[in-house]
Amino acid sequence: MKNLKPASLLILVIFLFSACKKDAVDYSAYNAEHGTHIGSGTGGTDGGTTVAVYYFKGTLGGKTLDWIVDAEESKGWSSGSASNRSSDKGVNTGSLTAIIDATQGQNPNIGVEFRTMQYNFDADKPAFLKAFVTTGAWTFDTDNSFTVGTKTISIQYTDAAGSQYSSDGVQTGSANIVSADVLAPELGRNDGLKIKVTFSCTLYALDGTSPSIQLTNAEAVMRLEDLL
């Protein structure tokens, strides 16, 4: 190759760099929830329609709440699950709770707890969970205890200041599981159920002194992870 002038050499370098440049990655088809987005409330948009993976909405003490969990959990709200159980000679007894909470600090949050689960350690846990959390009307639990042989629901709420409330107690409202769809495991998450639940209830302060508050017309879509 004959000697090139500096200007010609610069043009050649630019050409080679352009020819080797990779196309931008197209993330338009990426969907962290495998296409199971549900429209609700305010938040991000997709073609003019708000989309949410999970959400909670309702009226609490006269104030409207609308918490949106999008696929990237970028709207200030996150989804999670918790387990409360004990084990005796290979038999586990306890509950699972689906939770939506504030991404920063975790308060406020709402939890829907399912009681009372009892199973052997070597049981087919996904099958057990699917058989336990069934659609239809559910009875509110009356106290903070596990009663084997019963299927009850308990609503747990923590406000922004960290004050805790529970539906455990006398109730005149209702709770209904609208749907419970099986979720495959994901990176960092077990399999589980995607549940849609509606409920209205009285929330009692756990400090024993603060007044109770009314939660009405509540609706939530939540992930109940298999933590059995």
GROMACS .gro file of C-alpha atoms in nm:
model
  228
    1MET     CA    1   0.000   0.000   0.000
    2LYS     CA    2   0.136   0.336  -0.097
    3ASN     CA    3   0.184   0.605   0.164
    4LEU     CA    4  -0.133   0.798   0.253
    5LYS     CA    5  -0.159   1.164   0.337
    6PRO     CA    6  -0.280   1.244   0.692
    7ALA     CA    7  -0.622   1.357   0.567
    8SER     CA    8  -0.668   1.037   0.366
    9LEU     CA    9  -0.562   0.826   0.664
   10LEU     CA   10  -0.822   0.997   0.889
   11ILE     CA   11  -1.100   0.930   0.637
   12LEU     CA   12  -0.997   0.562   0.620
   13VAL     CA   13  -1.007   0.525   1.001
   14ILE     CA   14  -1.353   0.684   1.021
   15PHE     CA   15  -1.481   0.453   0.746
   16LEU     CA   16  -1.349   0.140   0.919
   17PHE     CA   17  -1.497   0.245   1.256
   18SER     CA   18  -1.837   0.308   1.098
   19ALA     CA   19  -1.834  -0.022   0.915
   20CYS     CA   20  -1.764  -0.216   1.238
   21LYS     CA   21  -2.015  -0.032   1.461
   22LYS     CA   22  -2.283  -0.266   1.608
   23ASP     CA   23  -2.652  -0.187   1.571
   24ALA     CA   24  -2.827  -0.055   1.883
   25VAL     CA   25  -2.993  -0.324   2.095
   26ASP     CA   26  -3.368  -0.335   2.043
   27TYR     CA   27  -3.542  -0.376   2.381
   28SER     CA   28  -3.891  -0.318   2.243
   29ALA     CA   29  -3.980  -0.689   2.276
   30TYR     CA   30  -3.847  -0.724   2.629
   31ASN     CA   31  -4.116  -0.797   2.886
   32ALA     CA   32  -4.021  -0.893   3.239
   33GLU     CA   33  -4.362  -1.045   3.307
   34HIS     CA   34  -4.399  -1.245   2.986
   35GLY     CA   35  -4.682  -1.032   2.851
   36THR     CA   36  -4.905  -1.046   3.158
   37HIS     CA   37  -4.934  -0.671   3.205
   38ILE     CA   38  -5.258  -0.539   3.349
   39GLY     CA   39  -5.389  -0.188   3.287
   40SER     CA   40  -5.469   0.020   3.595
   41GLY     CA   41  -5.453   0.365   3.749
   42THR     CA   42  -5.182   0.620   3.685
   43GLY     CA   43  -4.819   0.562   3.596
   44GLY     CA   44  -4.629   0.457   3.286
   45THR     CA   45  -4.796   0.429   2.949
   46ASP     CA   46  -4.786   0.190   2.658
   47GLY     CA   47  -4.955   0.315   2.345
   48GLY     CA   48  -5.156   0.562   2.553
   49THR     CA   49  -5.270   0.298   2.806
   50THR     CA   50  -5.123   0.274   3.154
   51VAL     CA   51  -4.965  -0.065   3.215
   52ALA     CA   52  -4.883  -0.238   3.540
   53VAL     CA   53  -4.751  -0.578   3.630
   54TYR     CA   54  -4.903  -0.558   3.981
   55TYR     CA   55  -5.108  -0.295   4.160
   56PHE     CA   56  -5.313  -0.205   4.466
   57LYS     CA   57  -5.593   0.048   4.475
   58GLY     CA   58  -5.871   0.136   4.713
   59THR     CA   59  -6.004   0.394   4.957
   60LEU     CA   60  -5.832   0.404   5.296
   61GLY     CA   61  -5.977   0.634   5.561
   62GLY     CA   62  -6.143   0.838   5.287
   63LYS     CA   63  -5.820   0.873   5.087
   64THR     CA   64  -5.782   0.715   4.744
   65LEU     CA   65  -5.474   0.495   4.698
   66ASP     CA   66  -5.339   0.379   4.362
   67TRP     CA   67  -5.006   0.198   4.377
   68ILE     CA   68  -4.858   0.083   4.047
   69VAL     CA   69  -4.579  -0.175   4.007
   70ASP     CA   70  -4.446  -0.168   3.651
   71ALA     CA   71  -4.210  -0.424   3.500
   72GLU     CA   72  -3.898  -0.231   3.605
   73GLU     CA   73  -4.046  -0.128   3.944
   74SER     CA   74  -3.964   0.230   3.846
   75LYS     CA   75  -4.287   0.395   3.966
   76GLY     CA   76  -4.196   0.386   4.334
   77TRP     CA   77  -4.363   0.055   4.418
   78SER     CA   78  -4.234  -0.304   4.437
   79SER     CA   79  -4.382  -0.651   4.472
   80GLY     CA   80  -4.269  -0.926   4.705
   81SER     CA   81  -4.375  -1.216   4.925
   82ALA     CA   82  -4.317  -1.329   5.282
   83SER     CA   83  -4.342  -1.656   5.469
   84ASN     CA   84  -4.433  -1.716   5.835
   85ARG     CA   85  -4.404  -2.079   5.938
   86SER     CA   86  -4.283  -2.325   6.195
   87SER     CA   87  -4.165  -2.683   6.154
   88ASP     CA   88  -4.219  -2.985   6.377
   89LYS     CA   89  -4.086  -3.328   6.281
   90GLY     CA   90  -4.094  -3.247   5.912
   91VAL     CA   91  -4.443  -3.091   5.917
   92ASN     CA   92  -4.457  -2.720   5.830
   93THR     CA   93  -4.736  -2.492   5.951
   94GLY     CA   94  -4.783  -2.126   5.864
   95SER     CA   95  -4.881  -1.873   5.600
   96LEU     CA   96  -4.774  -1.690   5.287
   97THR     CA   97  -4.821  -1.319   5.224
   98ALA     CA   98  -4.823  -1.128   4.895
   99ILE     CA   99  -4.692  -0.773   4.940
  100ILE     CA  100  -4.679  -0.443   4.755
  101ASP     CA  101  -4.454  -0.184   4.920
  102ALA     CA  102  -4.277   0.144   4.859
  103THR     CA  103  -3.947   0.089   4.681
  104GLN     CA  104  -3.773   0.336   4.913
  105GLY     CA  105  -3.799   0.236   5.279
  106GLN     CA  106  -4.071  -0.026   5.218
  107ASN     CA  107  -4.338   0.191   5.386
  108PRO     CA  108  -4.622   0.222   5.322
  109ASN     CA  109  -4.710  -0.135   5.228
  110ILE     CA  110  -5.005  -0.370   5.198
  111GLY     CA  111  -4.998  -0.745   5.250
  112VAL     CA  112  -5.254  -1.018   5.178
  113GLU     CA  113  -5.182  -1.318   5.401
  114PHE     CA  114  -5.319  -1.668   5.344
  115ARG     CA  115  -5.364  -1.895   5.649
  116THR     CA  116  -5.330  -2.174   5.767
  117MET     CA  117  -5.106  -2.391   5.552
  118GLN     CA  118  -4.980  -2.726   5.676
  119TYR     CA  119  -4.775  -2.967   5.465
  120ASN     CA  120  -4.493  -3.220   5.487
  121PHE     CA  121  -4.143  -3.099   5.400
  122ASP     CA  122  -4.127  -3.337   5.100
  123ALA     CA  123  -4.471  -3.242   4.962
  124ASP     CA  124  -4.528  -3.118   4.607
  125LYS     CA  125  -4.531  -2.755   4.720
  126PRO     CA  126  -4.640  -2.589   4.392
  127ALA     CA  127  -4.936  -2.829   4.375
  128PHE     CA  128  -5.019  -2.762   4.739
  129LEU     CA  129  -5.011  -2.384   4.691
  130LYS     CA  130  -5.232  -2.403   4.383
  131ALA     CA  131  -5.485  -2.621   4.567
  132PHE     CA  132  -5.486  -2.398   4.876
  133VAL     CA  133  -5.526  -2.053   4.718
  134THR     CA  134  -5.849  -2.104   4.528
  135THR     CA  135  -6.087  -1.851   4.375
  136GLY     CA  136  -6.406  -1.744   4.549
  137ALA     CA  137  -6.504  -1.587   4.879
  138TRP     CA  138  -6.262  -1.606   5.173
  139THR     CA  139  -6.326  -1.558   5.544
  140PHE     CA  140  -6.127  -1.300   5.737
  141ASP     CA  141  -5.919  -1.436   6.023
  142THR     CA  142  -6.033  -1.317   6.365
  143ASP     CA  143  -5.701  -1.325   6.548
  144ASN     CA  144  -5.329  -1.349   6.485
  145SER     CA  145  -5.301  -1.725   6.514
  146PHE     CA  146  -5.273  -2.033   6.297
  147THR     CA  147  -5.567  -2.272   6.313
  148VAL     CA  148  -5.493  -2.590   6.122
  149GLY     CA  149  -5.782  -2.700   5.902
  150THR     CA  150  -5.906  -2.347   5.827
  151LYS     CA  151  -5.857  -2.126   5.522
  152THR     CA  152  -5.863  -1.758   5.610
  153ILE     CA  153  -5.728  -1.430   5.479
  154SER     CA  154  -5.569  -1.143   5.671
  155ILE     CA  155  -5.488  -0.793   5.543
  156GLN     CA  156  -5.175  -0.628   5.684
  157TYR     CA  157  -5.107  -0.257   5.635
  158THR     CA  158  -4.818  -0.031   5.737
  159ASP     CA  159  -4.845   0.345   5.685
  160ALA     CA  160  -4.567   0.581   5.579
  161ALA     CA  161  -4.475   0.649   5.942
  162GLY     CA  162  -4.436   0.279   6.019
  163SER     CA  163  -4.760   0.233   6.216
  164GLN     CA  164  -4.897  -0.118   6.166
  165TYR     CA  165  -5.255  -0.232   6.115
  166SER     CA  166  -5.426  -0.566   6.064
  167SER     CA  167  -5.770  -0.690   5.966
  168ASP     CA  168  -5.755  -0.952   6.244
  169GLY     CA  169  -6.072  -0.888   6.441
  170VAL     CA  170  -6.444  -0.839   6.383
  171GLN     CA  171  -6.525  -0.778   6.018
  172THR     CA  172  -6.839  -0.688   5.824
  173GLY     CA  173  -6.663  -0.655   5.487
  174SER     CA  174  -6.577  -0.920   5.232
  175ALA     CA  175  -6.277  -1.075   5.056
  176ASN     CA  176  -6.277  -1.251   4.723
  177ILE     CA  177  -6.005  -1.416   4.516
  178VAL     CA  178  -6.097  -1.333   4.157
  179SER     CA  179  -5.817  -1.529   3.991
  180ALA     CA  180  -5.505  -1.728   4.079
  181ASP     CA  181  -5.280  -1.799   3.781
  182VAL     CA  182  -4.964  -2.009   3.797
  183LEU     CA  183  -4.636  -1.817   3.751
  184ALA     CA  184  -4.321  -1.988   3.630
  185PRO     CA  185  -3.997  -1.928   3.820
  186GLU     CA  186  -3.782  -1.633   3.714
  187LEU     CA  187  -3.426  -1.528   3.780
  188GLY     CA  188  -3.408  -1.469   4.155
  189ARG     CA  189  -3.772  -1.567   4.213
  190ASN     CA  190  -3.949  -1.895   4.280
  191ASP     CA  191  -4.260  -2.011   4.101
  192GLY     CA  192  -4.589  -1.898   4.250
  193LEU     CA  193  -4.929  -1.751   4.178
  194LYS     CA  194  -5.045  -1.423   4.029
  195ILE     CA  195  -5.355  -1.344   4.230
  196LYS     CA  196  -5.628  -1.088   4.184
  197VAL     CA  197  -5.815  -1.010   4.505
  198THR     CA  198  -6.089  -0.767   4.606
  199PHE     CA  199  -6.171  -0.679   4.966
  200SER     CA  200  -6.317  -0.428   5.211
  201CYS     CA  201  -6.234  -0.442   5.581
  202THR     CA  202  -6.164  -0.263   5.906
  203LEU     CA  203  -5.793  -0.227   5.986
  204TYR     CA  204  -5.708  -0.233   6.356
  205ALA     CA  205  -5.398  -0.057   6.490
  206LEU     CA  206  -5.151  -0.304   6.639
  207ASP     CA  207  -5.046  -0.051   6.905
  208GLY     CA  208  -5.385  -0.107   7.069
  209THR     CA  209  -5.457   0.263   7.112
  210SER     CA  210  -5.478   0.431   6.771
  211PRO     CA  211  -5.821   0.435   6.603
  212SER     CA  212  -5.910   0.179   6.340
  213ILE     CA  213  -5.941   0.280   5.974
  214GLN     CA  214  -6.172   0.161   5.699
  215LEU     CA  215  -6.039   0.015   5.375
  216THR     CA  216  -6.308  -0.006   5.107
  217ASN     CA  217  -6.335  -0.102   4.741
  218ALA     CA  218  -5.982  -0.244   4.748
  219GLU     CA  219  -5.850  -0.434   4.449
  220ALA     CA  220  -5.503  -0.579   4.402
  221VAL     CA  221  -5.306  -0.795   4.163
  222MET     CA  222  -5.006  -0.941   4.346
  223ARG     CA  223  -4.736  -1.204   4.320
  224LEU     CA  224  -4.760  -1.480   4.581
  225GLU     CA  225  -4.425  -1.650   4.560
  226ASP     CA  226  -4.383  -2.014   4.661
  227LEU     CA  227  -4.175  -1.976   4.977
  228LEU     CA  228  -4.307  -2.298   5.130
   0.00000   0.00000   0.00000
